[in-house]
C-alpha cells in the first residue's frame, strides 16, 4: 500500500477529523485510500478518524457490495464548548461543502413553500450580511 504522505510543518485551521469529514461530505461513496490521499494522511489514520466519527455519532456507514457509503449526521453538535450550539451541517456549510442554499447580501434567505411561493426568512437580520441556509439552520457566510 502507499507510503506515508508528505507531512506539513506548522499549524493549520482544520483538524484531520474535519478534513476527513469534508472529504466524505464531498463524496459519500469515497474510498479510504482516496480520503487518505486527499487529506495527506495514512490509510490507517483515516480508518481511526472514521471510527472516532462513527463512535461519537457524527457519521454512519452502510456496506454496498465491497465498498462503504457514508452518511453524515448533520444535526450532531460540535464537541468543543466554544462551539456550543453549532452543528456538523453548519461547519460543512461554512466550509462550502454541503448542499445549501446560499444567499448574497440584499437577497432573501427564505425557502420555497409547498405551494411553490417563496417564503420569507425567519431572521432577516442575517440576510443583510449574507448567510447560508442548511435545513432549519442558518450560518453566516
Tab-separated table of N, CA and C in Angstrom:
chain	number	residue	atom	x	y	z
A	1	UNK	N	0.852	-1.169	0.000
A	1	UNK	CA	0.000	0.000	0.000
A	1	UNK	C	0.899	1.233	0.000
A	2	UNK	N	0.362	2.408	-0.128
A	2	UNK	CA	1.156	3.619	-0.247
A	2	UNK	C	1.947	3.934	1.000
A	3	UNK	N	2.970	4.745	0.829
A	3	UNK	CA	3.788	5.180	1.948
A	3	UNK	C	3.121	6.310	2.707
A	4	UNK	N	3.853	6.833	3.655
A	4	UNK	CA	3.345	7.946	4.449
A	4	UNK	C	3.360	9.196	3.582
A	5	UNK	N	2.237	9.904	3.496
A	5	UNK	CA	2.195	11.118	2.685
A	5	UNK	C	3.153	12.169	3.236
A	6	UNK	N	3.539	13.083	2.343
A	6	UNK	CA	4.418	14.176	2.735
A	6	UNK	C	3.768	14.975	3.858
A	7	UNK	N	4.518	15.255	4.899
A	7	UNK	CA	3.980	15.966	6.057
A	7	UNK	C	3.837	17.455	5.820
A	8	UNK	N	3.258	18.111	6.787
A	8	UNK	CA	3.065	19.554	6.749
A	8	UNK	C	3.637	20.120	8.029
A	9	UNK	N	4.463	21.125	7.909
A	9	UNK	CA	5.007	21.734	9.116
A	9	UNK	C	4.186	22.974	9.459
A	10	UNK	N	4.091	23.258	10.725
A	10	UNK	CA	3.313	24.412	11.163
A	10	UNK	C	1.889	24.034	11.497
A	11	UNK	N	1.109	25.022	11.828
A	11	UNK	CA	-0.269	24.773	12.240
A	11	UNK	C	-1.215	24.979	11.058
A	12	UNK	N	-2.417	24.431	11.203
A	12	UNK	CA	-3.454	24.596	10.185
A	12	UNK	C	-4.761	24.944	10.883
A	13	UNK	N	-5.721	25.442	10.128
A	13	UNK	CA	-7.011	25.824	10.697
A	13	UNK	C	-7.907	24.635	11.005
A	14	UNK	N	-7.808	23.584	10.217
A	14	UNK	CA	-8.702	22.447	10.386
A	14	UNK	C	-7.958	21.235	10.927
A	15	UNK	N	-8.641	20.455	11.743
A	15	UNK	CA	-8.073	19.204	12.247
A	15	UNK	C	-8.188	18.131	11.164
A	16	UNK	N	-7.480	17.041	11.369
A	16	UNK	CA	-7.593	15.916	10.443
A	16	UNK	C	-9.005	15.356	10.444
A	17	UNK	N	-9.676	15.376	11.599
A	17	UNK	CA	-11.064	14.900	11.667
A	17	UNK	C	-11.961	15.758	10.765
A	18	UNK	N	-11.769	17.072	10.797
A	18	UNK	CA	-12.568	17.963	9.948
A	18	UNK	C	-12.266	17.709	8.470
A	19	UNK	N	-11.007	17.505	8.131
A	19	UNK	CA	-10.642	17.242	6.739
A	19	UNK	C	-11.298	15.963	6.218
A	20	UNK	N	-11.270	14.915	7.043
A	20	UNK	CA	-11.887	13.647	6.638
A	20	UNK	C	-13.394	13.840	6.465
A	21	UNK	N	-14.019	14.557	7.384
A	21	UNK	CA	-15.458	14.807	7.295
A	21	UNK	C	-15.797	15.585	6.021
A	22	UNK	N	-15.006	16.583	5.681
A	22	UNK	CA	-15.226	17.364	4.463
A	22	UNK	C	-15.070	16.478	3.229
A	23	UNK	N	-14.076	15.616	3.238
A	23	UNK	CA	-13.856	14.715	2.113
A	23	UNK	C	-15.056	13.791	1.914
A	24	UNK	N	-15.600	13.282	3.015
A	24	UNK	CA	-16.778	12.414	2.940
A	24	UNK	C	-17.999	13.209	2.496
A	25	UNK	N	-18.125	14.455	2.947
A	25	UNK	CA	-19.253	15.295	2.523
A	25	UNK	C	-19.214	15.526	1.012
A	26	UNK	N	-18.007	15.666	0.462
A	26	UNK	CA	-17.871	15.870	-0.983
A	26	UNK	C	-18.226	14.619	-1.775
A	27	UNK	N	-17.954	13.436	-1.201
A	27	UNK	CA	-18.231	12.174	-1.901
A	27	UNK	C	-18.511	11.081	-0.879
A	28	UNK	N	-19.780	10.848	-0.538
A	28	UNK	CA	-20.126	9.852	0.483
A	28	UNK	C	-19.728	8.418	0.125
A	29	UNK	N	-19.422	8.156	-1.126
A	29	UNK	CA	-19.018	6.819	-1.542
A	29	UNK	C	-17.513	6.684	-1.718
A	30	UNK	N	-16.775	7.661	-1.267
A	30	UNK	CA	-15.325	7.669	-1.449
A	30	UNK	C	-14.651	6.532	-0.690
A	31	UNK	N	-13.489	6.107	-1.195
A	31	UNK	CA	-12.717	5.045	-0.542
A	31	UNK	C	-11.761	5.649	0.478
A	32	UNK	N	-11.413	4.851	1.477
A	32	UNK	CA	-10.452	5.292	2.492
A	32	UNK	C	-9.144	5.698	1.825
A	33	UNK	N	-8.729	4.957	0.827
A	33	UNK	CA	-7.489	5.276	0.109
A	33	UNK	C	-7.553	6.675	-0.500
A	34	UNK	N	-8.705	7.024	-1.067
A	34	UNK	CA	-8.852	8.338	-1.691
A	34	UNK	C	-8.911	9.455	-0.655
A	35	UNK	N	-9.573	9.184	0.465
A	35	UNK	CA	-9.608	10.167	1.558
A	35	UNK	C	-8.189	10.414	2.053
A	36	UNK	N	-7.439	9.342	2.241
A	36	UNK	CA	-6.063	9.459	2.735
A	36	UNK	C	-5.219	10.312	1.791
A	37	UNK	N	-5.338	10.060	0.509
A	37	UNK	CA	-4.560	10.832	-0.467
A	37	UNK	C	-4.960	12.302	-0.443
A	38	UNK	N	-6.250	12.565	-0.396
A	38	UNK	CA	-6.738	13.944	-0.409
A	38	UNK	C	-6.330	14.701	0.850
A	39	UNK	N	-6.398	14.022	2.000
A	39	UNK	CA	-6.110	14.664	3.282
A	39	UNK	C	-4.640	14.585	3.671
A	40	UNK	N	-3.848	13.896	2.850
A	40	UNK	CA	-2.424	13.712	3.121
A	40	UNK	C	-2.201	13.001	4.454
A	41	UNK	N	-2.950	11.913	4.630
A	41	UNK	CA	-2.867	11.074	5.821
A	41	UNK	C	-2.616	9.635	5.385
A	42	UNK	N	-2.253	8.795	6.330
A	42	UNK	CA	-2.152	7.376	6.025
A	42	UNK	C	-3.547	6.767	6.030
A	43	UNK	N	-3.708	5.647	5.351
A	43	UNK	CA	-4.997	4.966	5.351
A	43	UNK	C	-5.386	4.561	6.768
A	44	UNK	N	-4.410	4.119	7.552
A	44	UNK	CA	-4.686	3.715	8.931
A	44	UNK	C	-5.193	4.904	9.754
A	45	UNK	N	-4.612	6.082	9.558
A	45	UNK	CA	-5.068	7.279	10.271
A	45	UNK	C	-6.514	7.607	9.892
A	46	UNK	N	-6.837	7.477	8.607
A	46	UNK	CA	-8.204	7.744	8.149
A	46	UNK	C	-9.175	6.726	8.756
A	47	UNK	N	-8.786	5.450	8.801
A	47	UNK	CA	-9.638	4.429	9.420
A	47	UNK	C	-9.928	4.784	10.873
A	48	UNK	N	-8.926	5.243	11.602
A	48	UNK	CA	-9.087	5.613	13.016
A	48	UNK	C	-10.008	6.822	13.153
A	49	UNK	N	-9.833	7.803	12.286
A	49	UNK	CA	-10.676	9.005	12.332
A	49	UNK	C	-12.121	8.650	12.020
A	50	UNK	N	-12.344	7.824	11.009
A	50	UNK	CA	-13.708	7.404	10.677
A	50	UNK	C	-14.325	6.657	11.855
A	51	UNK	N	-13.551	5.811	12.499
A	51	UNK	CA	-14.023	5.094	13.684
A	51	UNK	C	-14.405	6.074	14.786
A	52	UNK	N	-13.569	7.077	15.030
A	52	UNK	CA	-13.875	8.117	16.030
A	52	UNK	C	-15.182	8.824	15.692
A	53	UNK	N	-15.336	9.221	14.424
A	53	UNK	CA	-16.530	9.948	13.992
A	53	UNK	C	-17.781	9.086	14.139
A	54	UNK	N	-17.670	7.797	13.839
A	54	UNK	CA	-18.819	6.899	13.983
A	54	UNK	C	-19.159	6.677	15.454
A	55	UNK	N	-18.151	6.443	16.278
A	55	UNK	CA	-18.392	6.188	17.703
A	55	UNK	C	-19.020	7.384	18.402
A	56	UNK	N	-18.767	8.586	17.893
A	56	UNK	CA	-19.302	9.794	18.520
A	56	UNK	C	-20.544	10.336	17.822
A	57	UNK	N	-21.115	9.554	16.895
A	57	UNK	CA	-22.403	9.894	16.298
A	57	UNK	C	-22.369	10.901	15.163
A	58	UNK	N	-21.202	11.200	14.607
A	58	UNK	CA	-21.107	12.158	13.521
A	58	UNK	C	-21.292	11.525	12.153
A	59	UNK	N	-21.141	10.210	12.096
A	59	UNK	CA	-21.078	9.517	10.826
A	59	UNK	C	-21.601	8.100	10.996
A	60	UNK	N	-22.261	7.584	9.964
A	60	UNK	CA	-22.623	6.171	9.903
A	60	UNK	C	-22.211	5.675	8.522
A	61	UNK	N	-22.152	4.354	8.370
A	61	UNK	CA	-21.863	3.820	7.052
A	61	UNK	C	-22.695	2.568	6.807
A	62	UNK	N	-22.923	2.300	5.544
A	62	UNK	CA	-23.588	1.064	5.124
A	62	UNK	C	-22.720	0.436	4.046
A	63	UNK	N	-22.723	-0.874	4.020
A	63	UNK	CA	-21.967	-1.602	3.007
A	63	UNK	C	-22.770	-1.621	1.720
A	64	UNK	N	-22.109	-1.375	0.613
A	64	UNK	CA	-22.702	-1.503	-0.710
A	64	UNK	C	-21.731	-2.340	-1.533
A	65	UNK	N	-21.989	-3.638	-1.531
A	65	UNK	CA	-21.058	-4.549	-2.196
A	65	UNK	C	-19.761	-4.608	-1.419
A	66	UNK	N	-18.668	-4.276	-2.089
A	66	UNK	CA	-17.360	-4.294	-1.434
A	66	UNK	C	-16.948	-2.925	-0.913
A	67	UNK	N	-17.816	-1.934	-1.016
A	67	UNK	CA	-17.457	-0.585	-0.571
A	67	UNK	C	-18.427	-0.071	0.485
A	68	UNK	N	-18.085	1.039	1.078
A	68	UNK	CA	-18.921	1.700	2.083
A	68	UNK	C	-19.546	2.953	1.500
A	69	UNK	N	-20.706	3.283	2.005
A	69	UNK	CA	-21.360	4.559	1.703
A	69	UNK	C	-21.569	5.241	3.049
A	70	UNK	N	-21.036	6.426	3.178
A	70	UNK	CA	-21.085	7.147	4.450
A	70	UNK	C	-22.255	8.114	4.483
A	71	UNK	N	-22.780	8.325	5.686
A	71	UNK	CA	-23.862	9.276	5.895
A	71	UNK	C	-23.478	10.165	7.079
A	72	UNK	N	-23.365	11.448	6.825
A	72	UNK	CA	-23.021	12.405	7.881
A	72	UNK	C	-24.284	12.772	8.633
A	73	UNK	N	-24.218	12.731	9.945
A	73	UNK	CA	-25.339	13.092	10.806
A	73	UNK	C	-25.311	14.604	11.011
A	74	UNK	N	-26.011	15.335	10.137
A	74	UNK	CA	-25.964	16.801	10.081
A	74	UNK	C	-26.285	17.502	11.390
A	75	UNK	N	-27.210	16.973	12.160
A	75	UNK	CA	-27.670	17.662	13.361
A	75	UNK	C	-26.782	17.471	14.576
A	76	UNK	N	-25.724	16.693	14.463
A	76	UNK	CA	-24.852	16.441	15.602
A	76	UNK	C	-24.081	17.712	15.949
A	77	UNK	N	-24.068	18.053	17.234
A	77	UNK	CA	-23.371	19.255	17.698
A	77	UNK	C	-21.870	19.035	17.738
A	78	UNK	N	-21.127	20.100	17.498
A	78	UNK	CA	-19.676	20.026	17.594
A	78	UNK	C	-19.276	19.834	19.058
A	79	UNK	N	-18.116	19.235	19.288
A	79	UNK	CA	-17.720	18.777	20.616
A	79	UNK	C	-17.196	19.861	21.555
A	80	UNK	N	-16.462	20.800	21.058
A	80	UNK	CA	-15.786	21.763	21.927
A	80	UNK	C	-16.787	22.754	22.521
A	81	UNK	N	-16.639	23.093	23.802
A	81	UNK	CA	-17.569	24.041	24.428
A	81	UNK	C	-17.632	25.395	23.712
A	82	UNK	N	-16.562	25.807	23.082
A	82	UNK	CA	-16.565	27.083	22.368
A	82	UNK	C	-17.479	27.058	21.149
A	83	UNK	N	-17.807	25.859	20.652
A	83	UNK	CA	-18.704	25.725	19.505
A	83	UNK	C	-20.087	25.258	19.934
A	84	UNK	N	-20.441	25.486	21.175
A	84	UNK	CA	-21.746	25.050	21.688
A	84	UNK	C	-22.859	25.579	20.788
A	85	UNK	N	-23.751	24.693	20.382
A	85	UNK	CA	-24.883	25.068	19.549
A	85	UNK	C	-24.606	24.960	18.056
A	86	UNK	N	-23.360	24.831	17.660
A	86	UNK	CA	-23.048	24.672	16.235
A	86	UNK	C	-23.123	23.204	15.861
A	87	UNK	N	-23.583	22.934	14.664
A	87	UNK	CA	-23.741	21.554	14.206
A	87	UNK	C	-22.756	21.235	13.083
A	88	UNK	N	-22.664	19.953	12.782
A	88	UNK	CA	-21.839	19.499	11.663
A	88	UNK	C	-22.317	20.163	10.372
A	89	UNK	N	-23.623	20.261	10.186
A	89	UNK	CA	-24.163	20.900	8.986
A	89	UNK	C	-23.686	22.339	8.879
A	90	UNK	N	-23.672	23.050	9.989
A	90	UNK	CA	-23.194	24.430	9.992
A	90	UNK	C	-21.730	24.525	9.632
A	91	UNK	N	-20.932	23.602	10.165
A	91	UNK	CA	-19.495	23.576	9.843
A	91	UNK	C	-19.292	23.318	8.355
A	92	UNK	N	-19.956	22.308	7.835
A	92	UNK	CA	-19.802	21.971	6.419
A	92	UNK	C	-20.312	23.092	5.523
A	93	UNK	N	-21.387	23.743	5.934
A	93	UNK	CA	-21.916	24.862	5.155
A	93	UNK	C	-20.922	26.019	5.151
A	94	UNK	N	-20.335	26.288	6.300
A	94	UNK	CA	-19.362	27.370	6.384
A	94	UNK	C	-18.144	27.085	5.502
A	95	UNK	N	-17.826	25.816	5.350
A	95	UNK	CA	-16.697	25.426	4.505
A	95	UNK	C	-17.114	25.265	3.045
A	96	UNK	N	-18.410	25.477	2.763
A	96	UNK	CA	-18.893	25.375	1.398
A	96	UNK	C	-18.931	23.963	0.871
A	97	UNK	N	-19.115	22.970	1.769
A	97	UNK	CA	-19.050	21.571	1.386
A	97	UNK	C	-20.341	20.820	1.668
A	98	UNK	N	-21.452	21.494	1.561
A	98	UNK	CA	-22.699	20.833	1.900
A	98	UNK	C	-23.788	21.387	1.003
A	99	UNK	N	-24.827	20.603	0.766
A	99	UNK	CA	-25.944	21.082	-0.034
A	99	UNK	C	-26.635	22.183	0.743
A	100	UNK	N	-26.486	23.407	0.261
A	100	UNK	CA	-27.043	24.557	0.949
A	100	UNK	C	-27.697	25.487	-0.047
A	101	UNK	N	-28.428	26.415	0.477
A	101	UNK	CA	-28.992	27.492	-0.324
A	101	UNK	C	-28.263	28.741	0.125
A	102	UNK	N	-27.360	29.252	-0.722
A	102	UNK	CA	-26.586	30.420	-0.334
A	102	UNK	C	-27.332	31.678	-0.741
A	103	UNK	N	-27.174	32.706	0.064
A	103	UNK	CA	-27.749	33.996	-0.265
A	103	UNK	C	-26.637	35.019	-0.288
A	104	UNK	N	-26.861	36.070	-1.033
A	104	UNK	CA	-25.912	37.169	-1.097
A	104	UNK	C	-26.504	38.336	-0.337
A	105	UNK	N	-25.673	39.283	0.079
A	105	UNK	CA	-26.202	40.469	0.748
A	105	UNK	C	-27.314	41.095	-0.078
A	106	UNK	N	-28.410	41.410	0.596
A	106	UNK	CA	-29.541	42.039	-0.062
A	106	UNK	C	-30.554	41.063	-0.618
A	107	UNK	N	-30.205	39.773	-0.690
A	107	UNK	CA	-31.151	38.777	-1.177
A	107	UNK	C	-31.842	38.146	0.014
A	108	UNK	N	-33.053	37.679	-0.180
A	108	UNK	CA	-33.760	36.986	0.880
A	108	UNK	C	-33.168	35.616	1.124
A	109	UNK	N	-33.287	35.151	2.359
A	109	UNK	CA	-32.778	33.824	2.692
A	109	UNK	C	-33.932	32.879	2.963
A	110	UNK	N	-35.087	33.176	2.367
A	110	UNK	CA	-36.253	32.334	2.587
A	110	UNK	C	-36.136	31.018	1.848
A	111	UNK	N	-37.193	30.249	1.912
A	111	UNK	CA	-37.210	28.977	1.217
A	111	UNK	C	-38.538	28.832	0.502
A	112	UNK	N	-38.580	27.885	-0.398
A	112	UNK	CA	-39.783	27.687	-1.187
A	112	UNK	C	-40.789	26.881	-0.389
A	113	UNK	N	-42.017	27.365	-0.317
A	113	UNK	CA	-43.073	26.674	0.400
A	113	UNK	C	-43.694	25.570	-0.439
A	114	UNK	N	-44.624	24.833	0.143
A	114	UNK	CA	-45.247	23.711	-0.548
A	114	UNK	C	-46.039	24.154	-1.776
A	115	UNK	N	-46.463	25.434	-1.797
A	115	UNK	CA	-47.212	25.935	-2.946
A	115	UNK	C	-46.295	26.521	-4.023
A	116	UNK	N	-44.968	26.440	-3.798
A	116	UNK	CA	-44.019	26.945	-4.771
A	116	UNK	C	-43.641	28.398	-4.573
A	117	UNK	N	-44.361	29.101	-3.680
A	117	UNK	CA	-44.070	30.513	-3.445
A	117	UNK	C	-42.902	30.656	-2.476
A	118	UNK	N	-42.129	31.711	-2.662
A	118	UNK	CA	-41.001	31.988	-1.770
A	118	UNK	C	-41.541	32.427	-0.410
A	119	UNK	N	-41.061	31.772	0.639
A	119	UNK	CA	-41.442	32.151	1.989
A	119	UNK	C	-40.322	32.980	2.585
A	120	UNK	N	-40.634	33.993	3.384
A	120	UNK	CA	-39.590	34.856	3.929
A	120	UNK	C	-38.710	34.111	4.925
A	121	UNK	N	-37.508	34.625	5.098
A	121	UNK	CA	-36.585	34.063	6.084
A	121	UNK	C	-37.133	34.321	7.475
A	122	UNK	N	-36.827	33.430	8.399
A	122	UNK	CA	-37.284	33.600	9.770
A	122	UNK	C	-36.546	34.735	10.458
A	123	UNK	N	-35.298	34.985	10.081
A	123	UNK	CA	-34.491	36.023	10.709
A	123	UNK	C	-33.855	36.857	9.615
A	124	UNK	N	-34.473	37.987	9.296
A	124	UNK	CA	-33.977	38.827	8.219
A	124	UNK	C	-32.691	39.552	8.564
A	125	UNK	N	-32.262	39.543	9.823
A	125	UNK	CA	-31.055	40.264	10.197
A	125	UNK	C	-29.820	39.677	9.544
A	126	UNK	N	-29.824	38.403	9.209
A	126	UNK	CA	-28.639	37.793	8.625
A	126	UNK	C	-28.582	37.982	7.118
A	127	UNK	N	-29.695	38.302	6.473
A	127	UNK	CA	-29.674	38.433	5.029
A	127	UNK	C	-28.897	39.663	4.598
A	128	UNK	N	-28.782	40.661	5.447
A	128	UNK	CA	-28.039	41.862	5.089
A	128	UNK	C	-26.546	41.575	4.967
A	129	UNK	N	-26.034	40.592	5.690
A	129	UNK	CA	-24.609	40.276	5.633
A	129	UNK	C	-24.335	39.040	4.811
A	130	UNK	N	-25.361	38.333	4.374
A	130	UNK	CA	-25.185	37.076	3.642
A	130	UNK	C	-25.224	35.921	4.617
A	131	UNK	N	-25.860	34.831	4.226
A	131	UNK	CA	-25.951	33.681	5.103
A	131	UNK	C	-26.086	32.423	4.279
A	132	UNK	N	-25.933	31.311	4.961
A	132	UNK	CA	-26.087	30.011	4.337
A	132	UNK	C	-27.208	29.306	5.072
A	133	UNK	N	-28.190	28.815	4.340
A	133	UNK	CA	-29.316	28.097	4.928
A	133	UNK	C	-29.066	26.609	4.802
A	134	UNK	N	-29.045	25.880	5.918
A	134	UNK	CA	-28.886	24.440	5.932
A	134	UNK	C	-30.070	23.872	6.705
A	135	UNK	N	-31.040	23.329	5.999
A	135	UNK	CA	-32.236	22.849	6.686
A	135	UNK	C	-32.859	23.999	7.458
A	136	UNK	N	-32.980	23.821	8.782
A	136	UNK	CA	-33.521	24.878	9.626
A	136	UNK	C	-32.427	25.778	10.180
A	137	UNK	N	-31.164	25.502	9.842
A	137	UNK	CA	-30.043	26.241	10.403
A	137	UNK	C	-29.544	27.285	9.413
A	138	UNK	N	-29.153	28.429	9.927
A	138	UNK	CA	-28.581	29.479	9.091
A	138	UNK	C	-27.214	29.834	9.664
A	139	UNK	N	-26.218	29.894	8.798
A	139	UNK	CA	-24.851	30.182	9.197
A	139	UNK	C	-24.381	31.371	8.402
A	140	UNK	N	-23.748	32.335	9.050
A	140	UNK	CA	-23.206	33.495	8.333
A	140	UNK	C	-22.156	33.044	7.354
A	141	UNK	N	-22.135	33.680	6.197
A	141	UNK	CA	-21.098	33.362	5.215
A	141	UNK	C	-20.252	34.572	4.942
